[in-house]
């Protein structure tokens, strides 16, 4: 397997994906707890799940 070049390595850096995933988790929680819109509430679990999955994957990156 050949090593990744520098721009690709920078794109897949943990320092970029962990904060984005944590923001997605926070957005999902805010969507879950808001009382105004049923549409936002209905998408909250999918956003929260995407954030948790992203955080799990980001933890494996270098």
C-alpha positions as a Python dict, from the first residue, in 0.01 Angstrom:
ca = {
    (1, 'X'): (0, 0, 0),
    (2, 'X'): (152, 332, -99),
    (3, 'X'): (160, 620, 149),
    (4, 'X'): (-79, 913, 116),
    (5, 'X'): (48, 1245, -12),
    (6, 'X'): (50, 1552, 211),
    (7, 'X'): (-278, 1720, 96),
    (8, 'X'): (-468, 1393, 134),
    (9, 'X'): (-314, 1331, 474),
    (10, 'X'): (-408, 1683, 580),
    (11, 'X'): (-766, 1627, 461),
    (12, 'X'): (-799, 1310, 670),
    (13, 'X'): (-648, 1460, 985),
    (14, 'X'): (-812, 1394, 1321),
    (15, 'X'): (-780, 1762, 1412),
    (16, 'X'): (-1024, 1848, 1134),
    (17, 'X'): (-1287, 1574, 1178),
    (18, 'X'): (-1319, 1550, 1558),
    (19, 'X'): (-1442, 1910, 1609),
    (20, 'X'): (-1678, 1878, 1312),
    (21, 'X'): (-1821, 1557, 1455),
    (22, 'X'): (-1860, 1711, 1799),
    (23, 'X'): (-2043, 2007, 1643),
    (24, 'X'): (-2274, 1764, 1464),
    (25, 'X'): (-2344, 1584, 1793),
    (26, 'X'): (-2421, 1919, 1959),
    (27, 'X'): (-2650, 2016, 1672),
    (28, 'X'): (-2830, 1684, 1696),
    (29, 'X'): (-2883, 1729, 2070),
    (30, 'X'): (-3011, 2084, 2018),
    (31, 'X'): (-3247, 1958, 1749),
    (32, 'X'): (-3366, 1685, 1985),
    (33, 'X'): (-3444, 1924, 2270),
    (34, 'X'): (-3608, 2211, 2081),
    (35, 'X'): (-3987, 2241, 2127),
    (36, 'X'): (-4086, 2432, 1809),
    (37, 'X'): (-4067, 2210, 1503),
    (38, 'X'): (-4158, 1846, 1459),
    (39, 'X'): (-3959, 1833, 1134),
    (40, 'X'): (-3638, 1939, 1309),
    (41, 'X'): (-3708, 1691, 1588),
    (42, 'X'): (-3762, 1410, 1339),
    (43, 'X'): (-3418, 1466, 1181),
    (44, 'X'): (-3239, 1499, 1515),
    (45, 'X'): (-3163, 1130, 1563),
    (46, 'X'): (-3012, 1098, 1215),
    (47, 'X'): (-2789, 1402, 1273),
    (48, 'X'): (-2690, 1275, 1617),
    (49, 'X'): (-2611, 930, 1478),
    (50, 'X'): (-2402, 1079, 1197),
    (51, 'X'): (-2206, 1282, 1451),
    (52, 'X'): (-2140, 980, 1673),
    (53, 'X'): (-2036, 768, 1376),
    (54, 'X'): (-1810, 1048, 1251),
    (55, 'X'): (-1653, 1085, 1593),
    (56, 'X'): (-1590, 711, 1609),
    (57, 'X'): (-1422, 715, 1269),
    (58, 'X'): (-1227, 1034, 1350),
    (59, 'X'): (-1084, 867, 1657),
    (60, 'X'): (-917, 611, 1432),
    (61, 'X'): (-746, 873, 1212),
    (62, 'X'): (-392, 997, 1266),
}
